[in-house]
Amino acid sequence: MERINKKIIVVLTMFLGMFLALVLYMTYFQIVKAKDIATGEYAQYNRRHWVDENKVKRGTIYDSEGNVLVETQTDSNNNNFRKFLYGSIYSPITGFNSKNYGTAGLEKSYAKTLLNIKENTPLSELKKLVENQKDGNNLTLTTNSELQSYTMKLLKEHKGSIVAMNPKTGEIYAMASFPTFDPNTITADWEDIINNEKDARLLNRATQGLYTPGSVFKVVTATGILENQDKVESMEIEDEGSIKIGGYKVSNINGMVNGRTDLKKALVKSSNVYFSKLGSEVGGKILQDVSSRYFIGEKIPFDLPTTKSINGYYDGIDAANIATTSFGQGDTLVTPLNMAMVMSAIANNGVMMKPYIVDKVTNPEGEVEFKKNPEILSKVTTPEIANEILKDMVAVVRDGSEASLRAVTVAGKSGTAEIKDKKSTNAWFIATAPAKNPTIAVAVVLEDSGTGGDESAGPIARETIRKALNLGLGE
């Protein structure tokens, strides 16, 4: 009998342990993961939202001109579905909405807003919400659809991204990423999209693509040099085409010898020698801080999911890696959005504005529930230093760049970034205009293009700026 009692106690203990483990597991999801399940990475799998969407009409998404981008329609079975009126042109921004495959883009990050579900709506209120068949809230974006369509067309033959924004406010005017997908046929196309991994069509390259920056990063190093002139041997050097730092040989493109070179000439000629030498003298710790102020390596707060750029400077970095990182190689990786923000900070007297693409939220009655106001994200550097770099970037474009415009002064910088473990390159161009009073800032990256930044990305930056100015954006 005693042996049987012991067995019963063991079995009861096991059941009790399993019960406690289940309680702890459920508590973990209710408390720790509740927000993620509702709004984070797990939100797209939350079936509760799909029950709501058949009863609650998801709100409409508009562009800055009031054009309808996405709306809810009803099929022959009286089921709601999302209609994306611009198809693949806006898919990097709006994302998709599928019962089978979840949501992405604004359809995901603003799901509760579009469904008019409060952050902590209790179950009883959810039932009322469903029973009353209420309409959701509407979004108005900062984008211009004519510019968005134009930038997507500019990318048609390239993998890559274009970001165009207002440097003074942080408003995103266009955000192109290619290759992409048609959100209206996402279910039918899903297998093809997933099986074609090389194209990464679901990736918003603008906010989540990470690229070696190459020479566009030199504007960041230039900031550190100008802020720390007391730490460099001289602001002018004799550029002989190559230099050895920390046992590593740094060379200019094609070994170009630039002779007597100051900062302006170093940017115009894109001297690797100059930036590696003076960057090494300034030091990794200072340049790490400067990069952080440009939000390289920091999480960018934005309406869409973003990947953090990687700050190539780190504690204990050696001289050779400081040298390569200073001219845009090394371990630094950046997103196009981040580089558009870098350009914007230089164009805006050294002040980086918080980027945003959702301008306002209105309820079904048309009342404004939320209106975005421009916010300062980072005071990167002084107006004097920002303006000096801006003037030097005017010289870069004036010196024969493919990004120049006849009637408007453009400031910019190209980049031809070597890709690790590949013989190919990424082509970059960042630019702003009009240089005296910038209203548009642009970042262009052409992925694995194997071409020079000025020859391929430069014309795309030029045409993006031309179109934006012709549309009167930023005025």
Short mmCIF file of C-alpha atoms in Angstrom, two decimals:
data_model
loop_
_atom_site.label_atom_id
_atom_site.label_comp_id
_atom_site.label_asym_id
_atom_site.label_seq_id
_atom_site.Cartn_x
_atom_site.Cartn_y
_atom_site.Cartn_z
CA MET A 1 0.00 0.00 0.00
CA GLU A 2 2.80 2.39 0.90
CA ARG A 3 4.46 1.71 -2.48
CA ILE A 4 1.17 2.49 -4.32
CA ASN A 5 0.78 5.76 -2.37
CA LYS A 6 4.30 6.81 -3.38
CA LYS A 7 3.47 6.16 -7.04
CA ILE A 8 0.28 8.21 -6.73
CA ILE A 9 2.24 11.08 -5.14
CA VAL A 10 4.82 10.93 -7.96
CA VAL A 11 2.09 11.02 -10.62
CA LEU A 12 0.25 13.88 -8.88
CA THR A 13 3.53 15.80 -8.55
CA MET A 14 4.19 15.36 -12.27
CA PHE A 15 0.70 16.60 -13.16
CA LEU A 16 1.08 19.53 -10.76
CA GLY A 17 4.43 20.39 -12.33
CA MET A 18 2.97 20.23 -15.84
CA PHE A 19 0.04 22.40 -14.75
CA LEU A 20 2.36 25.01 -13.23
CA ALA A 21 4.53 24.98 -16.37
CA LEU A 22 1.41 25.58 -18.51
CA VAL A 23 0.29 28.44 -16.25
CA LEU A 24 3.75 30.04 -16.42
CA TYR A 25 3.83 29.59 -20.20
CA MET A 26 0.44 31.24 -20.64
CA THR A 27 1.36 34.00 -18.18
CA TYR A 28 4.52 34.68 -20.21
CA PHE A 29 2.48 35.21 -23.37
CA GLN A 30 -0.24 37.20 -21.59
CA ILE A 31 2.19 39.60 -19.91
CA VAL A 32 5.58 39.55 -21.62
CA LYS A 33 4.54 38.84 -25.22
CA ALA A 34 1.05 40.39 -25.21
CA LYS A 35 2.07 43.56 -27.00
CA ASP A 36 4.12 41.68 -29.61
CA ILE A 37 1.23 39.35 -30.33
CA ALA A 38 -1.14 42.27 -30.70
CA THR A 39 1.05 44.71 -32.64
CA GLY A 40 4.55 43.33 -33.11
CA GLU A 41 6.09 40.61 -35.24
CA TYR A 42 3.38 38.10 -34.27
CA ALA A 43 0.47 40.43 -35.07
CA GLN A 44 0.09 39.16 -38.63
CA TYR A 45 -0.74 35.69 -37.26
CA ASN A 46 -3.35 36.96 -34.78
CA ARG A 47 -6.58 35.40 -36.09
CA ARG A 48 -8.69 37.70 -33.89
CA HIS A 49 -7.95 40.55 -36.30
CA TRP A 50 -9.40 38.55 -39.16
CA VAL A 51 -12.67 38.09 -37.30
CA ASP A 52 -12.74 41.86 -36.81
CA GLU A 53 -11.94 42.60 -40.46
CA ASN A 54 -15.00 40.81 -41.75
CA LYS A 55 -17.13 43.02 -39.53
CA VAL A 56 -15.06 46.17 -39.14
CA LYS A 57 -14.28 47.96 -42.39
CA ARG A 58 -10.55 48.70 -42.40
CA GLY A 59 -9.87 52.39 -42.97
CA THR A 60 -8.73 53.95 -46.23
CA ILE A 61 -5.13 55.02 -46.92
CA TYR A 62 -4.62 58.27 -48.86
CA ASP A 63 -1.57 60.05 -50.24
CA SER A 64 -0.79 63.70 -49.47
CA GLU A 65 -3.02 64.86 -52.35
CA GLY A 66 -6.05 62.88 -51.18
CA ASN A 67 -5.69 60.10 -53.75
CA VAL A 68 -6.93 56.73 -52.51
CA LEU A 69 -4.09 54.22 -52.22
CA VAL A 70 -5.81 51.37 -50.36
CA GLU A 71 -9.46 50.81 -49.55
CA THR A 72 -11.74 48.05 -48.28
CA GLN A 73 -14.12 46.51 -50.79
CA THR A 74 -16.69 43.70 -50.47
CA ASP A 75 -16.78 40.56 -52.62
CA SER A 76 -19.82 38.61 -53.84
CA ASN A 77 -19.89 36.61 -50.59
CA ASN A 78 -20.08 39.84 -48.56
CA ASN A 79 -16.52 39.43 -47.28
CA ASN A 80 -14.25 42.42 -46.92
CA PHE A 81 -10.97 42.53 -48.82
CA ARG A 82 -8.31 45.16 -49.39
CA LYS A 83 -7.93 46.76 -52.81
CA PHE A 84 -4.51 48.30 -53.51
CA LEU A 85 -5.23 50.85 -56.23
CA TYR A 86 -1.58 51.51 -57.09
CA GLY A 87 -0.54 47.86 -56.92
CA SER A 88 3.21 47.30 -56.85
CA ILE A 89 3.98 51.05 -57.05
CA TYR A 90 3.12 51.49 -53.37
CA SER A 91 3.73 47.96 -52.07
CA PRO A 92 7.06 48.84 -50.34
CA ILE A 93 5.03 51.26 -48.22
CA THR A 94 1.50 49.87 -47.90
CA GLY A 95 2.61 46.24 -47.77
CA PHE A 96 -0.04 43.55 -48.20
CA ASN A 97 -3.05 42.09 -46.37
CA SER A 98 -3.74 38.39 -46.77
CA LYS A 99 -5.82 35.93 -44.75
CA ASN A 100 -3.36 33.21 -45.70
CA TYR A 101 -0.07 35.04 -45.28
CA GLY A 102 -0.73 37.86 -42.82
CA THR A 103 0.15 41.50 -43.27
CA ALA A 104 3.15 43.70 -44.01
CA GLY A 105 4.02 47.39 -44.35
CA LEU A 106 1.52 49.95 -43.06
CA GLU A 107 -1.19 47.28 -43.22
CA LYS A 108 0.72 45.59 -40.39
CA SER A 109 2.22 48.46 -38.38
CA TYR A 110 -1.07 50.43 -38.40
CA ALA A 111 -3.42 47.42 -38.21
CA LYS A 112 -5.11 48.48 -34.95
CA THR A 113 -5.49 52.08 -36.14
CA LEU A 114 -7.03 51.01 -39.44
CA LEU A 115 -9.41 48.69 -37.57
CA ASN A 116 -10.20 51.31 -34.91
CA ILE A 117 -9.14 48.96 -32.14
CA LYS A 118 -7.85 50.67 -29.02
CA GLU A 119 -4.52 49.53 -27.57
CA ASN A 120 -6.13 47.77 -24.62
CA THR A 121 -9.59 46.98 -25.92
CA PRO A 122 -11.21 44.39 -23.58
CA LEU A 123 -13.05 41.37 -25.03
CA SER A 124 -16.45 42.83 -24.14
CA GLU A 125 -15.71 45.96 -26.18
CA LEU A 126 -14.37 43.87 -29.06
CA LYS A 127 -17.73 42.07 -29.22
CA LYS A 128 -19.54 45.42 -29.40
CA LEU A 129 -17.11 46.55 -32.06
CA VAL A 130 -17.93 43.51 -34.16
CA GLU A 131 -21.68 43.69 -33.56
CA ASN A 132 -21.87 47.38 -34.50
CA GLN A 133 -19.89 46.80 -37.73
CA LYS A 134 -17.99 50.07 -37.30
CA ASP A 135 -15.62 51.59 -39.81
CA GLY A 136 -11.92 51.87 -39.07
CA ASN A 137 -9.70 54.96 -39.06
CA ASN A 138 -8.11 56.42 -42.17
CA LEU A 139 -4.44 57.24 -42.81
CA THR A 140 -3.13 60.18 -44.81
CA LEU A 141 0.48 59.81 -45.90
CA THR A 142 3.19 62.37 -46.69
CA THR A 143 3.91 60.75 -50.05
CA ASN A 144 3.35 62.21 -53.49
CA SER A 145 2.02 59.49 -55.78
CA GLU A 146 3.36 61.06 -58.95
CA LEU A 147 6.87 61.08 -57.48
CA GLN A 148 6.40 57.58 -56.00
CA SER A 149 5.37 56.23 -59.42
CA TYR A 150 8.26 58.01 -61.08
CA THR A 151 10.90 56.66 -58.69
CA MET A 152 9.58 53.12 -59.06
CA LYS A 153 9.86 53.52 -62.83
CA LEU A 154 13.45 54.77 -62.47
CA LEU A 155 14.32 51.53 -60.67
CA LYS A 156 12.67 49.18 -63.15
CA GLU A 157 15.98 47.87 -64.54
CA HIS A 158 17.80 47.84 -61.19
CA LYS A 159 17.66 46.14 -57.84
CA GLY A 160 17.82 48.91 -55.29
CA SER A 161 16.06 51.78 -53.58
CA ILE A 162 15.32 55.49 -53.77
CA VAL A 163 14.31 57.60 -50.77
CA ALA A 164 13.20 61.20 -51.24
CA MET A 165 12.37 63.34 -48.22
CA ASN A 166 12.02 66.88 -46.91
CA PRO A 167 15.21 67.65 -44.95
CA LYS A 168 13.49 70.35 -42.88
CA THR A 169 10.52 68.31 -41.67
CA GLY A 170 11.36 64.61 -42.11
CA GLU A 171 8.38 63.99 -44.44
CA ILE A 172 8.92 61.11 -46.85
CA TYR A 173 7.86 62.06 -50.37
CA ALA A 174 8.76 58.78 -52.07
CA MET A 175 10.18 55.43 -50.99
CA ALA A 176 10.92 53.08 -53.84
CA SER A 177 12.21 49.52 -53.55
CA PHE A 178 12.67 47.10 -56.43
CA PRO A 179 12.05 44.24 -57.21
CA THR A 180 8.71 44.23 -55.46
CA PHE A 181 5.28 42.55 -55.61
CA ASP A 182 1.62 43.24 -56.36
CA PRO A 183 -0.33 43.17 -53.07
CA ASN A 184 -3.55 42.48 -54.99
CA THR A 185 -2.25 39.09 -56.12
CA ILE A 186 -0.08 38.23 -53.11
CA THR A 187 -1.86 34.91 -52.43
CA ALA A 188 -1.58 33.70 -56.02
CA ASP A 189 2.03 34.88 -56.31
CA TRP A 190 3.22 33.69 -52.89
CA GLU A 191 4.99 30.50 -53.93
CA ASP A 192 6.84 32.26 -56.75
CA ILE A 193 7.87 35.09 -54.42
CA ILE A 194 9.13 32.76 -51.70
CA ASN A 195 10.94 30.42 -54.10
CA ASN A 196 12.77 33.30 -55.79
CA GLU A 197 14.95 34.23 -52.80
CA LYS A 198 17.52 36.20 -54.81
CA ASP A 199 15.02 38.91 -55.70
CA ALA A 200 13.83 39.33 -52.06
CA ARG A 201 10.65 40.97 -53.34
CA LEU A 202 9.06 41.22 -49.89
CA LEU A 203 12.05 43.17 -48.54
CA ASN A 204 11.62 46.93 -48.32
CA ARG A 205 15.18 47.76 -49.30
CA ALA A 206 14.70 51.40 -48.29
CA THR A 207 14.24 50.64 -44.60
CA GLN A 208 15.59 47.10 -44.21
CA GLY A 209 18.28 46.63 -46.85
CA LEU A 210 21.84 46.90 -45.48
CA TYR A 211 24.60 48.07 -47.82
CA THR A 212 28.25 49.01 -47.59
CA PRO A 213 28.13 52.80 -48.11
CA GLY A 214 31.41 53.41 -49.92
CA SER A 215 32.31 57.05 -50.50
CA VAL A 216 28.92 58.53 -49.50
CA PHE A 217 30.12 57.77 -45.95
CA LYS A 218 32.91 60.33 -46.39
CA VAL A 219 30.50 63.10 -45.42
CA VAL A 220 30.23 61.45 -41.98
CA THR A 221 34.02 61.28 -41.65
CA ALA A 222 34.26 64.88 -42.89
CA THR A 223 32.03 65.92 -39.98
CA GLY A 224 34.37 64.24 -37.49
CA ILE A 225 37.44 65.85 -39.08
CA LEU A 226 35.98 69.36 -39.06
CA GLU A 227 34.86 68.99 -35.45
CA ASN A 228 38.33 67.82 -34.37
CA GLN A 229 40.81 69.83 -36.41
CA ASP A 230 43.02 70.11 -33.35
CA LYS A 231 43.57 66.34 -33.46
CA VAL A 232 44.84 66.12 -37.05
CA GLU A 233 48.36 66.91 -38.15
CA SER A 234 47.16 69.15 -40.98
CA MET A 235 43.93 69.75 -42.89
CA GLU A 236 45.99 69.51 -46.08
CA ILE A 237 48.03 66.50 -47.13
CA GLU A 238 50.14 65.40 -50.06
CA ASP A 239 48.03 62.67 -51.66
CA GLU A 240 50.38 60.35 -53.52
CA GLY A 241 47.69 57.85 -54.50
CA SER A 242 48.25 55.38 -51.66
CA ILE A 243 49.20 55.24 -48.01
CA LYS A 244 49.98 52.49 -45.51
CA ILE A 245 48.14 52.62 -42.17
CA GLY A 246 48.40 49.91 -39.53
CA GLY A 247 50.19 47.69 -42.03
CA TYR A 248 47.33 48.01 -44.53
CA LYS A 249 47.73 49.77 -47.89
CA VAL A 250 44.93 52.20 -48.77
CA SER A 251 44.72 53.30 -52.40
CA ASN A 252 42.62 55.78 -54.33
CA ILE A 253 40.48 54.51 -57.20
CA ASN A 254 42.86 53.52 -59.99
CA GLY A 255 45.70 54.76 -57.80
CA MET A 256 44.88 58.39 -58.66
CA VAL A 257 47.48 60.86 -57.38
CA ASN A 258 45.79 64.07 -56.23
CA GLY A 259 48.79 66.01 -54.95
CA ARG A 260 48.12 68.78 -52.45
CA THR A 261 44.65 67.98 -51.08
CA ASP A 262 42.34 69.71 -48.60
CA LEU A 263 38.89 68.54 -47.45
CA LYS A 264 37.04 70.11 -50.37
CA LYS A 265 39.34 68.53 -52.93
CA ALA A 266 39.23 65.22 -51.04
CA LEU A 267 35.43 65.14 -51.44
CA VAL A 268 35.55 66.22 -55.08
CA LYS A 269 38.23 63.66 -55.98
CA SER A 270 36.85 61.12 -53.47
CA SER A 271 40.29 60.59 -51.96
CA ASN A 272 40.48 57.39 -49.92
CA VAL A 273 43.98 58.40 -48.84
CA TYR A 274 42.83 61.71 -47.33
CA PHE A 275 39.90 60.29 -45.34
CA SER A 276 41.78 57.23 -44.10
CA LYS A 277 44.73 59.35 -42.92
CA LEU A 278 42.74 62.08 -41.18
CA GLY A 279 40.11 59.65 -39.95
CA SER A 280 42.84 57.60 -38.28
CA GLU A 281 44.21 60.73 -36.65
CA VAL A 282 40.79 61.70 -35.28
CA GLY A 283 40.37 58.16 -33.92
CA GLY A 284 37.76 55.44 -33.82
CA LYS A 285 36.08 56.50 -30.57
CA ILE A 286 35.28 60.01 -31.85
CA LEU A 287 34.14 58.75 -35.25
CA GLN A 288 31.97 56.14 -33.55
CA ASP A 289 30.21 58.95 -31.71
CA VAL A 290 29.83 61.05 -34.88
CA SER A 291 28.33 58.06 -36.72
CA SER A 292 25.89 57.49 -33.83
CA ARG A 293 24.73 61.11 -34.05
CA TYR A 294 23.91 60.38 -37.69
CA PHE A 295 21.91 57.40 -36.32
CA ILE A 296 24.25 54.86 -37.86
CA GLY A 297 23.99 51.92 -35.49
CA GLU A 298 20.92 53.41 -33.77
CA LYS A 299 17.30 52.29 -34.11
CA ILE A 300 15.45 54.73 -36.38
CA PRO A 301 11.91 55.42 -35.10
CA PHE A 302 9.64 55.17 -38.12
CA ASP A 303 6.15 54.17 -39.25
CA LEU A 304 7.51 51.08 -41.03
CA PRO A 305 9.84 48.37 -39.71
CA THR A 306 13.50 49.42 -39.95
CA THR A 307 16.77 47.56 -39.70
CA LYS A 308 19.51 49.26 -37.70
CA SER A 309 22.50 50.35 -39.74
CA ILE A 310 25.79 48.94 -38.46
CA ASN A 311 28.33 51.34 -36.99
CA GLY A 312 31.69 50.11 -38.30
CA TYR A 313 33.61 51.70 -35.43
CA TYR A 314 33.81 49.67 -32.23
CA ASP A 315 35.78 49.56 -28.99
CA GLY A 316 39.30 48.32 -29.60
CA ILE A 317 39.18 48.85 -33.38
CA ASP A 318 42.68 48.77 -34.87
CA ALA A 319 44.30 51.42 -37.06
CA ALA A 320 43.81 49.51 -40.32
CA ASN A 321 40.06 49.12 -39.73
CA ILE A 322 39.69 52.78 -38.73
CA ALA A 323 41.36 53.67 -42.04
CA THR A 324 39.06 51.52 -44.18
CA THR A 325 35.93 52.46 -42.25
CA SER A 326 36.74 56.17 -42.65
CA PHE A 327 36.31 56.03 -46.41
CA GLY A 328 33.17 53.88 -46.33
CA GLN A 329 34.34 50.30 -46.41
CA GLY A 330 35.16 48.33 -43.24
CA ASP A 331 32.22 46.86 -41.33
CA THR A 332 29.80 49.77 -41.79
CA LEU A 333 26.43 48.89 -43.32
CA VAL A 334 23.63 51.40 -43.89
CA THR A 335 20.04 51.54 -45.09
CA PRO A 336 18.98 53.96 -47.86
CA LEU A 337 16.63 55.67 -45.38
CA ASN A 338 19.57 56.27 -43.04
CA MET A 339 21.67 57.82 -45.84
CA ALA A 340 18.76 60.05 -46.87
CA MET A 341 18.67 61.20 -43.25
CA VAL A 342 22.44 61.83 -43.30
CA MET A 343 22.00 64.00 -46.38
CA SER A 344 19.02 65.74 -44.78
CA ALA A 345 21.02 66.61 -41.64
CA ILE A 346 23.73 68.26 -43.73
CA ALA A 347 21.06 70.12 -45.74
CA ASN A 348 19.27 71.23 -42.55
CA ASN A 349 22.09 73.06 -40.76
CA GLY A 350 23.28 69.93 -38.96
CA VAL A 351 19.87 68.99 -37.52
CA MET A 352 18.40 65.57 -38.31
CA MET A 353 14.62 65.44 -38.32
CA LYS A 354 12.65 62.34 -37.38
CA PRO A 355 11.42 60.71 -40.61
CA TYR A 356 7.72 60.00 -40.99
CA ILE A 357 5.36 58.77 -43.68
CA VAL A 358 1.98 58.88 -41.87
CA ASP A 359 0.90 62.50 -41.66
CA LYS A 360 -2.44 62.11 -39.89
CA VAL A 361 -5.14 59.71 -38.72
CA THR A 362 -8.81 60.58 -39.17
CA ASN A 363 -11.81 58.73 -37.71
CA PRO A 364 -14.82 57.57 -39.79
CA GLU A 365 -16.51 60.93 -39.16
CA GLY A 366 -13.55 62.76 -40.71
CA GLU A 367 -12.26 64.17 -37.44
CA VAL A 368 -8.48 64.28 -36.97
CA GLU A 369 -7.45 61.82 -34.27
CA PHE A 370 -3.70 62.40 -34.72
CA LYS A 371 -1.57 64.89 -36.66
CA LYS A 372 2.17 64.47 -36.96
CA ASN A 373 4.36 67.47 -36.11
CA PRO A 374 8.01 67.58 -37.22
CA GLU A 375 10.43 66.49 -34.47
CA ILE A 376 14.17 66.84 -34.07
CA LEU A 377 15.79 63.42 -33.88
CA SER A 378 19.45 64.40 -33.51
CA LYS A 379 21.52 67.57 -33.37
CA VAL A 380 24.32 66.07 -35.43
CA THR A 381 26.72 68.98 -35.79
CA THR A 382 26.94 72.78 -35.91
CA PRO A 383 25.38 74.82 -38.73
CA GLU A 384 28.85 76.08 -39.67
CA ILE A 385 30.25 72.58 -40.19
CA ALA A 386 27.11 71.31 -41.97
CA ASN A 387 27.17 74.28 -44.34
CA GLU A 388 30.87 73.84 -45.08
CA ILE A 389 30.28 70.22 -46.04
CA LEU A 390 27.24 71.27 -48.10
CA LYS A 391 29.35 73.81 -50.04
CA ASP A 392 31.98 71.16 -50.69
CA MET A 393 29.26 68.81 -51.96
CA VAL A 394 28.13 71.54 -54.36
CA ALA A 395 31.68 71.48 -55.74
CA VAL A 396 31.46 67.69 -56.07
CA VAL A 397 28.44 67.97 -58.38
CA ARG A 398 29.71 71.08 -60.18
CA ASP A 399 32.95 69.27 -61.05
CA GLY A 400 31.22 67.24 -63.77
CA SER A 401 28.83 64.96 -61.88
CA GLU A 402 25.95 63.22 -63.67
CA ALA A 403 23.66 64.59 -60.93
CA SER A 404 23.98 68.24 -61.97
CA LEU A 405 20.99 70.31 -63.13
CA ARG A 406 21.16 73.43 -65.28
CA ALA A 407 18.75 75.70 -63.45
CA VAL A 408 19.26 74.41 -59.89
CA THR A 409 22.38 74.04 -57.74
CA VAL A 410 22.68 70.48 -56.51
CA ALA A 411 24.91 69.26 -53.67
CA GLY A 412 25.81 65.59 -53.65
CA LYS A 413 28.26 62.74 -53.26
CA SER A 414 28.65 59.47 -55.12
CA GLY A 415 29.77 56.14 -53.74
CA THR A 416 31.04 52.95 -55.34
CA ALA A 417 31.07 50.38 -52.56
CA GLU A 418 32.90 47.08 -52.80
CA ILE A 419 30.78 44.13 -51.70
CA LYS A 420 32.42 41.64 -49.38
CA ASP A 421 33.06 38.23 -50.98
CA LYS A 422 32.07 39.62 -54.39
CA LYS A 423 33.81 41.34 -57.29
CA SER A 424 30.78 43.55 -57.85
CA THR A 425 29.88 46.92 -56.30
CA ASN A 426 26.89 48.84 -54.98
CA ALA A 427 26.37 52.22 -56.66
CA TRP A 428 25.32 55.12 -54.40
CA PHE A 429 24.38 58.76 -54.73
CA ILE A 430 23.09 61.13 -52.06
CA ALA A 431 22.02 64.66 -52.98
CA THR A 432 20.02 67.70 -51.98
CA ALA A 433 18.66 70.78 -53.76
CA PRO A 434 18.36 73.71 -54.14
CA ALA A 435 21.69 73.98 -52.30
CA LYS A 436 20.99 77.48 -50.93
CA ASN A 437 17.66 76.44 -49.42
CA PRO A 438 17.24 72.65 -49.65
CA THR A 439 13.70 71.32 -49.93
CA ILE A 440 14.47 67.81 -51.14
CA ALA A 441 17.06 65.23 -50.06
CA VAL A 442 17.61 61.98 -51.94
CA ALA A 443 19.48 58.72 -51.43
CA VAL A 444 19.86 56.20 -54.25
CA VAL A 445 21.45 52.75 -54.08
CA LEU A 446 21.73 50.29 -56.96
CA GLU A 447 22.41 46.88 -55.53
CA ASP A 448 25.20 44.73 -56.98
CA SER A 449 25.31 46.96 -60.06
CA GLY A 450 29.03 46.71 -60.76
CA THR A 451 28.99 50.35 -61.90
CA GLY A 452 30.31 53.62 -60.53
CA GLY A 453 27.98 55.59 -58.28
CA ASP A 454 28.12 58.78 -60.33
CA GLU A 455 27.52 57.15 -63.71
CA SER A 456 24.51 55.02 -62.68
CA ALA A 457 23.01 56.29 -59.40
CA GLY A 458 23.84 59.96 -60.15
CA PRO A 459 21.38 60.35 -63.06
CA ILE A 460 18.63 58.68 -61.01
CA ALA A 461 19.23 61.12 -58.14
CA ARG A 462 19.18 64.00 -60.62
CA GLU A 463 15.88 62.95 -62.19
CA THR A 464 14.29 62.33 -58.78
CA ILE A 465 15.26 65.85 -57.69
CA ARG A 466 14.10 67.37 -60.97
CA LYS A 467 10.70 65.70 -60.66
CA ALA A 468 10.27 66.65 -57.00
CA LEU A 469 11.11 70.30 -57.68
CA ASN A 470 8.78 70.42 -60.70
CA LEU A 471 6.01 69.12 -58.43
CA GLY A 472 6.73 71.94 -55.99
CA LEU A 473 7.46 69.60 -53.09
CA GLY A 474 8.82 71.30 -49.98
CA GLU A 475 7.76 74.79 -51.03
#
